[in-house]
């Protein structure tokens, strides 16, 4: 098949009225341009309870008792005083037990708070609600730990830990821990779920002292079985779903989460490595606390476990409040970035490489891309080019092989550099973000076709069609498909891209951002139609782009704000190939059925049965949900093909054809 010239001509015929053949020609002989090896990727940050109550498998909520309700100390009996109480914790008997927060004699500097329970009866427990429940699955082994102490009033040194139904009437699993001492010590336990049990998330975690008196607890953790059985690991179902997306890279840690609302709450990677018991955690800009149990090493092993490379965003001296440190003072953060790169890639002879080895990962991680900051177009001070160049020069001096990504587009970067006297501006890749409605995706589905082929390389670091919540509906998947055809056709300049956000906990209060790719609760997870569209596209990626020539594709009229209609295409295409297959992707975004006549020319032989994967819905608002997770899923079938064949496109459908050629 090498160097053989063949043409795939596609004629699209609307199935209403008389058909005049509109054509799309796929020039396979001209398929020289490589598909970028970094298509497709994942983007992640702590938003929508993505890690806490999500991917990070740890199940206890507020295990370090830092989230408090109430208004502090009662200095002399003020009116309206409410004693500080830990959120998501309670006692089973409020008459015969008291619960309070104790910030004295903390167990360590990172976790100075604890819960003190004073028990005056038998069988009274301290209860945690989890992140909207706990998963109970037959035979699952869970591992937990807590730090505890007691005082002389405590009549026993034993406690029982258990997972039980919400009313406490069914105990799913329990374990006894003894030897609770007068000083802080860590205690570990295991819980094994029954062999026969109906899966549920309606469960709570409980610690019940055997005796009466005062006990203190902090850093309470509980892990179900994790992906690849990693300690301090990640949720199996979500990792499997990501693996199915064939990601080439993982962009982390944000997003706004990289920047934080203020300097104290930026993603300070050094505070996220080492023993999780010694990580202080910090406030996510999305309104809740991160324990940083999912820290830098966990991001890296996450990437490794799903077969992706890290694309690391380094904190660049700008926070969401608008505060920043100018180029002259950003040196400390530049050094942090250099140290971070050393942690990721360094050997045993380097300080931070040695730290990574000590933390449990002897092998360095692959690394090719570093992104400086996130969405620094929000920085109205014009300080970004100066800050960017401080990072660029320092990183390139030590790691010339790394590609450095700017979060400001080339024009703005150049203009601001000029205005602010920044000399010698250089950049390797530009990050662009697009959050749009489906119509806007169709409108822009040829955006990159007109980009200067010699212009800057593009990283579309956040994109999504935002229709439907908490997860996108079929209309969004169609918008995504149109946009993905654009990025695929142009992968010579759009060198990498990733959808955002990735995750949402679908419980009330879990979502801060609508339209998130994958939804879940404590027990189950599901993919949105947009998720499946990406699985289909990313799983059928050749290594060369097939140029397309189209004409007379059926259109629809979109009513404009000014009363004038705009014409938009009903169908979007991309095609790629490798030495064995041609991958044809088609999205039919409207209610009309269309038939595509495919004409393969110049092909030696077409194997007569192709693999067809189809995602469709009977209406654009149809979707998947936690209660109906498989309403819209890809269906695979075999389809008869030849040099000439017809492909019937159902309304609101996306099709990927994998055609074997010889
Ligand atoms: O993806 C959600 C947010 O959108 C990201 O945190 C931010 O980078 C963008 O504005």
XYZ file of C-alpha atoms and ligand atoms in Angstrom:
672
model
C 0.000 0.000 0.000
C 3.012 2.258 0.457
C 2.956 5.418 -1.679
C -0.091 4.215 -3.572
C -2.332 7.040 -4.505
C -5.998 6.671 -3.774
C -8.849 9.009 -3.245
C -11.756 8.619 -0.914
C -14.615 10.636 -2.294
C -17.635 11.103 -0.106
C -20.962 12.195 -1.499
C -23.526 13.347 1.009
C -27.175 13.055 0.109
C -29.978 14.373 2.156
C -32.682 11.738 2.362
C -35.436 14.177 1.674
C -36.301 15.356 -1.755
C -34.137 14.840 -4.776
C -30.545 14.046 -4.166
C -27.738 15.945 -5.680
C -24.436 14.398 -4.679
C -22.332 16.666 -2.551
C -18.800 15.448 -2.283
C -16.005 15.207 0.170
C -12.734 14.017 -1.239
C -10.178 12.446 1.024
C -6.819 12.617 -0.665
C -5.098 9.652 0.818
C -2.090 9.905 -1.475
C -1.410 13.307 0.035
C -1.553 12.013 3.579
C 2.007 12.972 4.452
C 1.481 15.187 7.475
C 1.865 13.352 10.745
C -0.880 13.169 13.318
C 0.624 14.788 16.397
C 1.750 12.081 18.829
C 0.228 14.135 21.665
C -3.390 13.851 20.478
C -5.490 13.254 22.758
C -4.892 14.263 26.370
C -6.558 14.740 29.745
C -6.810 17.929 31.769
C -7.385 17.873 35.492
C -7.661 20.024 38.591
C -9.438 19.928 41.955
C -12.891 21.156 40.886
C -16.333 19.520 41.311
C -14.873 17.199 43.990
C -12.612 15.738 41.337
C -10.114 14.293 43.807
C -11.616 14.698 47.282
C -14.827 12.710 46.962
C -13.728 11.634 43.500
C -10.641 10.101 41.957
C -8.565 10.154 45.137
C -9.910 6.971 46.673
C -9.718 8.135 50.308
C -13.289 8.047 51.636
C -13.371 9.929 54.958
C -14.455 13.535 54.631
C -12.675 16.086 56.815
C -10.471 13.377 58.330
C -8.144 16.008 59.816
C -10.978 18.017 61.370
C -9.988 21.253 59.667
C -13.418 22.067 58.266
C -15.314 23.639 61.112
C -18.749 25.138 61.633
C -19.367 27.498 64.536
C -17.690 30.734 65.386
C -14.565 30.067 67.300
C -13.765 30.495 70.954
C -16.319 31.735 73.434
C -14.432 34.533 75.112
C -16.614 35.246 78.153
C -19.956 33.963 76.913
C -20.761 36.182 73.891
C -24.297 36.001 72.578
C -24.821 33.988 69.420
C -21.849 31.805 70.185
C -21.810 28.383 68.595
C -19.034 26.072 69.652
C -16.832 25.066 66.724
C -17.846 21.655 65.442
C -16.258 19.498 62.776
C -18.183 19.306 59.518
C -19.358 15.913 58.278
C -18.884 14.340 61.732
C -21.376 13.732 64.530
C -21.957 11.512 67.553
C -24.657 8.869 67.686
C -25.932 10.040 71.067
C -25.812 13.778 71.726
C -27.108 13.417 75.279
C -24.530 10.958 76.526
C -21.576 12.162 74.470
C -20.012 15.475 73.548
C -17.963 16.233 70.483
C -15.577 19.167 70.269
C -12.651 20.431 68.244
C -9.328 20.560 69.992
C -6.487 22.597 68.540
C -4.112 22.034 71.466
C -1.436 19.367 71.584
C -1.911 18.571 67.886
C -0.548 15.366 66.402
C 1.767 17.232 64.023
C 2.281 20.671 62.521
C 0.493 19.816 59.299
C -2.548 18.447 61.121
C -2.897 20.253 64.430
C -6.674 19.791 64.900
C -8.421 16.797 66.342
C -11.878 15.725 67.450
C -12.367 15.090 71.133
C -15.230 12.782 72.034
C -16.240 12.432 75.659
C -18.432 9.391 76.134
C -20.730 8.840 79.100
C -22.567 5.742 77.937
C -22.010 2.466 76.117
C -21.775 1.941 72.362
C -21.736 5.608 71.429
C -19.898 6.316 68.190
C -18.238 9.127 66.268
C -19.711 9.066 62.777
C -18.466 10.355 59.402
C -20.807 10.971 56.456
C -18.103 10.512 53.811
C -18.448 12.281 50.512
C -22.171 11.724 50.171
C -21.914 8.190 51.507
C -19.498 5.273 51.310
C -19.316 2.488 48.734
C -20.317 -0.941 49.972
C -19.443 -3.713 47.487
C -19.371 -7.441 48.085
C -16.040 -8.801 49.375
C -14.155 -5.528 48.960
C -11.181 -5.111 51.269
C -10.744 -1.638 52.704
C -7.752 -0.312 54.577
C -7.929 2.471 57.101
C -5.933 4.341 59.699
C -6.301 7.023 62.341
C -4.236 8.842 64.907
C -5.653 8.660 68.420
C -4.959 9.259 72.092
C -6.977 9.077 75.303
C -6.705 10.548 78.786
C -6.974 8.983 82.241
C -10.778 9.258 82.151
C -10.978 6.690 79.342
C -12.003 3.355 80.803
C -10.752 1.240 77.891
C -7.942 1.368 75.327
C -10.043 -0.243 72.562
C -12.296 1.091 69.816
C -14.375 -0.553 67.115
C -14.347 0.890 63.604
C -17.151 -0.022 61.252
C -18.990 0.720 58.054
C -22.705 0.583 58.652
C -26.059 1.567 57.209
C -27.180 5.158 57.685
C -29.354 4.291 60.672
C -26.750 1.981 62.149
C -29.017 -1.051 62.000
C -26.784 -3.014 59.571
C -23.054 -3.342 60.177
C -21.361 -4.201 56.877
C -17.883 -4.642 58.295
C -16.062 -3.904 61.513
C -12.635 -4.203 63.109
C -11.367 -3.822 66.632
C -8.320 -1.703 67.449
C -6.735 -1.838 70.889
C -3.848 -0.197 72.658
C -4.983 3.414 72.341
C -2.356 5.211 74.398
C -2.076 8.507 76.223
C -0.001 10.106 73.445
C -0.638 10.393 69.712
C -0.048 7.162 67.785
C -1.151 5.858 64.410
C -3.454 2.801 64.318
C -4.278 0.802 61.210
C -7.214 -1.468 60.478
C -8.865 -3.421 57.677
C -12.548 -3.775 56.843
C -13.807 -6.637 54.681
C -17.238 -6.244 53.170
C -19.577 -9.250 53.306
C -19.494 -11.783 50.483
C -23.176 -11.290 49.910
C -24.418 -7.747 50.037
C -26.384 -5.454 47.782
C -24.095 -2.669 46.666
C -24.996 0.663 48.196
C -23.596 4.072 48.937
C -26.001 4.638 51.810
C -23.468 3.923 54.481
C -21.540 5.731 57.188
C -18.234 5.211 58.941
C -18.119 4.916 62.708
C -15.540 4.790 65.491
C -16.981 3.492 68.743
C -14.865 3.552 71.909
C -15.292 0.407 74.048
C -15.415 2.371 77.245
C -16.343 5.755 78.608
C -14.230 8.898 78.995
C -12.262 11.120 76.636
C -10.690 10.091 73.317
C -9.109 12.185 70.554
C -8.912 11.307 66.874
C -7.395 12.850 63.767
C -6.111 11.967 60.264
C -8.780 9.335 59.860
C -8.494 7.639 56.471
C -10.231 4.788 54.693
C -9.332 3.418 51.261
C -11.221 0.903 49.138
C -9.209 -1.221 46.712
C -7.303 1.118 44.410
C -6.209 1.045 40.779
C -3.039 -1.041 40.414
C -3.296 -1.628 44.147
C -1.357 1.538 44.921
C -1.086 2.821 48.476
C -2.712 6.222 48.844
C -4.193 5.382 45.457
C -6.942 6.258 43.032
C -10.424 4.978 42.244
C -10.456 1.908 40.021
C -13.546 2.712 37.944
C -12.451 6.242 37.057
C -8.916 5.148 36.190
C -10.284 2.452 33.899
C -12.528 4.981 32.184
C -9.567 7.277 31.586
C -7.415 4.450 30.269
C -10.150 3.737 27.745
C -9.632 7.267 26.411
C -6.064 6.362 25.304
C -4.656 9.585 26.745
C -1.208 10.633 25.592
C -0.751 13.182 28.360
C -2.221 14.494 31.589
C -2.214 18.259 32.077
C -2.114 19.078 35.798
C -2.624 20.584 38.358
C -4.853 23.177 36.709
C -6.580 25.314 35.826
C -7.399 27.757 38.563
C -6.282 25.164 41.087
C -2.667 25.777 40.060
C -3.004 29.465 40.864
C -5.234 29.450 43.947
C -7.194 32.398 45.265
C -4.121 33.760 47.036
C -0.453 32.910 47.405
C -1.028 30.754 50.472
C -3.465 28.591 48.556
C -1.550 28.174 45.303
C -0.568 24.641 44.321
C 2.664 24.520 46.300
C 3.963 21.194 45.060
C 6.553 20.824 47.823
C 3.752 20.685 50.397
C 2.109 17.844 48.455
C 4.897 15.250 48.461
C 6.154 12.835 51.097
C 4.126 11.162 53.830
C 0.450 12.101 53.369
C 0.118 12.413 57.155
C 2.505 15.356 56.970
C 0.730 17.224 54.181
C -1.190 20.253 55.452
C -3.583 20.501 52.503
C -4.975 23.787 51.253
C -8.108 25.522 50.086
C -9.091 24.910 46.480
C -10.333 28.019 44.625
C -13.488 26.035 43.929
C -14.730 26.419 47.498
C -13.554 23.414 49.469
C -10.440 21.982 51.042
C -7.964 19.673 49.409
C -6.051 17.325 51.678
C -3.307 17.155 49.026
C -3.388 13.407 49.505
C -3.406 13.492 45.723
C -0.142 15.401 45.410
C 2.609 15.682 42.834
C 3.735 12.044 42.990
C 0.140 10.824 42.772
C -0.444 13.002 39.687
C 2.654 11.469 38.114
C 1.733 7.870 38.888
C -1.809 8.583 37.716
C -0.366 9.630 34.347
C 1.876 6.577 34.321
C -0.981 4.210 35.175
C -3.174 5.402 32.300
C -0.274 5.363 29.825
C 0.091 9.142 29.631
C 2.932 11.629 30.038
C 2.710 14.495 32.471
C 2.242 18.023 31.107
C 3.055 20.068 34.156
C 1.731 23.526 34.893
C 4.180 25.369 37.137
C 3.033 28.145 39.437
C 4.077 31.379 37.745
C 3.634 34.065 40.411
C 0.049 35.130 39.623
C -2.983 34.269 41.784
C -6.699 34.562 41.100
C -7.148 37.603 43.361
C -5.077 39.452 40.746
C -1.976 39.671 42.942
C 1.313 38.825 41.293
C 5.025 39.066 41.761
C 6.825 40.843 38.957
C 9.658 39.347 36.927
C 12.316 40.805 39.236
C 10.960 38.962 42.252
C 9.649 35.768 40.718
C 12.979 33.943 41.224
C 11.752 31.873 44.182
C 8.934 30.452 42.101
C 11.291 29.827 39.179
C 13.484 27.822 41.547
C 10.386 25.894 42.716
C 9.691 25.024 39.062
C 13.274 23.869 38.490
C 13.052 21.752 41.642
C 9.744 20.326 40.454
C 11.269 19.310 37.127
C 14.147 17.739 39.055
C 11.667 15.828 41.237
C 9.966 14.491 38.113
C 13.025 13.678 36.013
C 16.094 13.747 38.271
C 18.348 10.856 39.243
C 19.467 9.669 42.655
C 22.349 12.133 42.546
C 20.009 15.129 42.579
C 18.296 16.494 45.682
C 14.752 16.290 44.377
C 15.283 13.149 42.299
C 16.486 11.481 45.484
C 13.343 12.728 47.240
C 11.150 11.121 44.558
C 13.044 7.852 44.986
C 12.547 8.084 48.747
C 8.851 8.706 48.126
C 8.673 5.386 46.291
C 9.287 5.966 42.578
C 12.861 5.020 41.559
C 12.363 5.639 37.829
C 12.259 9.206 36.524
C 9.089 10.170 34.668
C 9.092 11.196 31.005
C 8.608 14.936 30.551
C 8.497 17.068 27.427
C 6.181 19.996 28.183
C 6.056 22.599 30.928
C 3.293 25.191 31.048
C 4.033 28.483 32.778
C 0.949 29.497 34.785
C -2.668 29.274 33.700
C -4.824 31.729 31.757
C -2.504 34.641 32.448
C -4.590 36.756 30.088
C -6.493 37.548 33.292
C -3.362 39.329 34.548
C -4.181 42.901 33.565
C -0.847 44.204 34.818
C 1.056 43.072 31.723
C 3.539 41.241 33.942
C 3.224 37.863 32.198
C 5.840 38.233 29.428
C 8.465 39.188 32.022
C 7.482 36.380 34.377
C 7.240 33.937 31.478
C 10.732 34.749 30.221
C 12.212 34.332 33.692
C 10.858 30.747 33.683
C 11.655 30.147 30.015
C 15.305 31.168 30.300
C 15.950 29.308 33.541
C 14.228 26.104 32.381
C 15.843 26.118 28.932
C 19.285 26.710 30.459
C 18.987 23.523 32.489
C 16.569 21.491 30.373
C 16.932 22.641 26.738
C 14.889 19.673 25.520
C 11.708 20.845 27.258
C 8.990 22.679 25.345
C 7.663 25.699 27.221
C 4.001 26.614 26.901
C 2.704 30.174 27.203
C -0.830 30.759 28.472
C -1.086 34.051 26.618
C -1.657 33.965 22.871
C 1.217 34.976 20.625
C -0.161 38.404 19.700
C -0.919 39.413 23.285
C 2.400 38.035 24.463
C 4.316 40.012 21.847
C 2.318 43.195 22.421
C 2.673 43.041 26.209
C 6.385 42.243 25.892
C 6.827 45.363 23.754
C 4.792 47.529 26.111
C 6.702 46.327 29.142
C 10.203 46.328 27.667
C 10.646 42.551 27.780
C 13.439 41.678 25.375
C 14.257 38.403 23.609
C 10.747 36.960 23.838
C 10.592 33.252 22.966
C 7.987 30.563 23.384
C 7.454 27.072 22.046
C 3.723 26.447 22.287
C 0.639 28.608 22.946
C -2.238 27.401 25.136
C -5.730 28.332 23.898
C -8.986 27.649 25.803
C -12.431 27.314 24.240
C -15.664 26.809 26.148
C -18.544 27.099 23.703
C -22.090 26.074 22.890
C -22.690 23.510 20.135
C -23.608 26.157 17.557
C -20.413 28.011 18.299
C -18.437 24.814 17.863
C -20.004 24.312 14.402
C -19.334 27.944 13.581
C -15.670 27.478 14.484
C -15.197 23.981 13.135
C -12.816 25.319 10.467
C -10.990 27.770 12.702
C -7.631 26.025 12.559
C -7.817 25.280 8.822
C -7.005 28.929 8.223
C -4.168 29.257 10.763
C -0.711 30.104 9.467
C 1.054 26.760 8.973
C 4.306 28.415 10.052
C 2.750 30.117 13.061
C 3.076 29.042 16.683
C 2.204 25.510 17.723
C -1.084 25.346 19.592
C -2.027 23.476 22.755
C -5.807 23.597 23.096
C -5.414 23.069 26.832
C -9.096 23.412 27.778
C -12.058 22.941 25.505
C -15.643 21.742 25.849
C -19.088 22.168 24.397
C -20.967 23.294 27.474
C -24.491 21.976 27.103
C -26.093 19.870 29.811
C -25.325 19.480 33.472
C -23.790 18.017 35.492
C -22.505 16.197 32.438
C -22.848 17.168 28.760
C -25.728 15.906 26.617
C -25.775 14.587 23.030
C -25.853 18.094 21.579
C -22.599 18.790 23.390
C -21.107 15.541 22.090
C -21.997 16.650 18.543
C -20.363 20.046 19.124
C -17.318 18.242 20.522
C -17.197 15.916 17.515
C -17.258 18.857 15.099
C -14.467 20.529 17.096
C -12.419 17.325 17.266
C -12.609 16.924 13.481
C -11.136 20.417 13.281
C -8.296 19.648 15.686
C -7.546 16.318 13.998
C -7.407 17.820 10.511
C -5.044 20.447 11.862
C -2.901 18.386 14.155
C 0.190 19.716 12.387
C -0.347 22.955 14.330
C -2.739 21.876 17.100
C -0.089 19.641 18.563
C -2.025 18.720 21.685
C -5.410 19.223 23.252
C -7.519 18.184 26.228
C -11.124 18.582 27.322
C -11.989 20.263 30.625
C -13.236 19.715 33.257
C -12.843 15.993 33.473
C -14.846 15.051 36.570
C -17.911 15.903 38.608
C -19.368 14.422 41.746
C -23.055 14.554 40.839
C -24.394 14.922 44.372
C -26.101 18.219 45.243
C -23.283 20.634 46.084
C -20.714 18.574 44.198
C -20.648 20.640 41.026
C -19.076 24.067 40.637
C -18.801 23.990 36.837
C -21.453 22.620 34.498
C -20.710 20.135 31.690
C -18.050 17.800 32.999
C -16.949 14.757 31.072
C -17.394 11.992 33.672
C -19.911 11.909 36.522
C -19.958 9.781 39.672
C -21.120 9.328 43.212
C -19.522 7.312 46.009
C -20.437 4.029 44.329
C -20.797 4.411 40.570
C -19.420 6.378 37.640
C -20.675 7.013 34.122
C -19.498 8.572 30.889
C -21.374 11.389 29.203
C -22.053 11.230 25.449
C -19.068 13.617 25.130
C -16.905 11.093 26.958
C -17.872 8.377 24.489
C -17.294 10.672 21.514
C -13.730 11.150 22.745
C -13.212 7.442 23.381
C -14.269 6.843 19.768
C -12.055 9.553 18.298
C -8.963 8.899 20.399
C -9.219 5.143 19.977
C -9.190 5.405 16.187
C -6.266 7.631 15.465
C -3.933 6.979 12.600
C -0.499 8.466 12.220
C -1.091 10.671 9.172
C -3.718 13.270 8.358
C -5.753 12.662 5.215
C -6.428 15.986 3.449
C -10.103 16.629 2.753
C -11.776 18.457 -0.075
C -15.477 19.042 0.512
C -18.232 20.667 -1.458
C -21.934 21.271 -1.006
C -22.336 19.674 2.406
C -25.980 20.040 3.543
C -26.530 23.042 5.732
C -29.057 24.248 8.277
C -30.183 27.719 9.124
C -29.330 29.053 12.531
C -31.373 32.100 13.522
C -28.991 34.957 14.313
C -29.551 37.689 16.916
C -29.885 40.329 14.203
C -32.825 38.484 12.620
C -30.637 37.119 9.839
C -30.076 33.403 9.504
C -26.614 31.970 9.302
C -25.900 28.786 7.373
C -23.980 26.112 9.202
C -22.946 22.670 8.043
C -24.915 19.640 9.113
C -21.943 17.344 8.795
C -18.323 17.410 9.870
C -15.512 15.110 8.768
C -11.985 14.172 9.479
C -9.888 11.305 8.210
C -6.569 9.855 9.234
C -4.735 6.719 8.262
C -1.887 4.425 9.096
C -0.333 1.595 7.129
C -3.298 -0.703 7.748
C -6.435 1.378 8.216
C -8.226 4.509 7.122
C -10.183 6.126 9.960
C -13.138 8.157 8.789
C -15.023 10.237 11.350
C -18.358 11.793 10.562
C -20.757 13.799 12.726
C -24.310 14.469 11.590
C -25.423 17.175 14.005
C -29.043 17.720 12.948
C -32.411 15.966 12.881
C -32.077 15.045 9.209
C -30.813 11.643 8.118
C -28.010 11.932 5.552
C -26.374 9.357 3.364
C -22.678 9.635 2.674
C -21.358 8.082 -0.536
C -17.792 7.093 0.040
C -15.533 6.588 -2.902
C -12.086 5.131 -2.343
C -9.847 5.650 -5.311
C -6.352 4.401 -5.940
C -6.533 1.848 -3.234
C -4.944 -1.548 -3.805
C -7.562 -3.483 -1.913
C -10.276 -2.595 0.541
C -11.114 -5.345 2.986
C -14.830 -5.804 2.592
C -15.885 -5.509 6.210
C -15.112 -2.326 8.139
C -15.619 -1.709 11.832
C -18.354 0.838 12.416
C -18.773 2.549 15.791
C -21.855 4.689 16.169
C -23.044 7.019 18.909
C -26.529 8.387 18.436
C -29.562 9.764 20.205
C -33.107 10.440 19.174
C -32.873 14.035 20.374
C -30.089 16.516 21.101
C -30.992 16.899 24.769
C -30.766 13.205 25.512
C -28.040 12.277 27.904
C -26.595 9.805 30.384
C -26.880 10.153 34.132
C -25.919 8.366 37.310
C -29.328 6.634 37.246
C -29.319 5.984 33.507
C -25.623 5.605 32.691
C -25.877 3.670 29.445
C -28.628 5.492 27.604
C -26.208 6.723 24.935
C -23.213 4.469 24.327
C -21.202 3.576 21.234
C -22.470 0.556 19.330
C -19.997 -1.454 17.283
C -20.947 -3.363 14.146
C -19.366 -4.651 10.950
C -20.239 -2.831 7.790
C -19.837 -3.831 4.182
C -17.495 -1.495 2.375
C -15.600 -1.410 -0.913
C -14.042 1.175 -3.124
C -17.486 2.699 -3.254
C -20.049 2.432 -0.529
C -22.744 4.423 1.209
C -22.790 5.344 4.849
C -26.178 6.197 6.249
C -25.879 8.806 9.000
C -28.744 8.750 11.475
C -29.937 12.056 12.898
C -27.778 13.285 15.795
C -25.107 10.713 15.256
C -21.353 10.310 15.281
C -19.735 7.497 13.321
C -16.169 6.261 13.213
C -15.356 3.854 10.392
C -12.193 1.811 10.569
C -11.568 0.595 7.036
C -8.829 -1.927 6.401
C -6.853 -1.205 3.224
C -4.063 -3.157 1.588
O -12.030 24.282 33.589
C -12.551 25.172 34.515
C -11.740 26.469 34.574
O -11.821 27.147 33.361
C -10.263 26.323 34.788
O -9.938 26.183 36.117
C -9.710 27.574 34.234
O -8.412 27.422 33.703
C -10.703 27.981 33.184
O -11.093 29.286 33.312
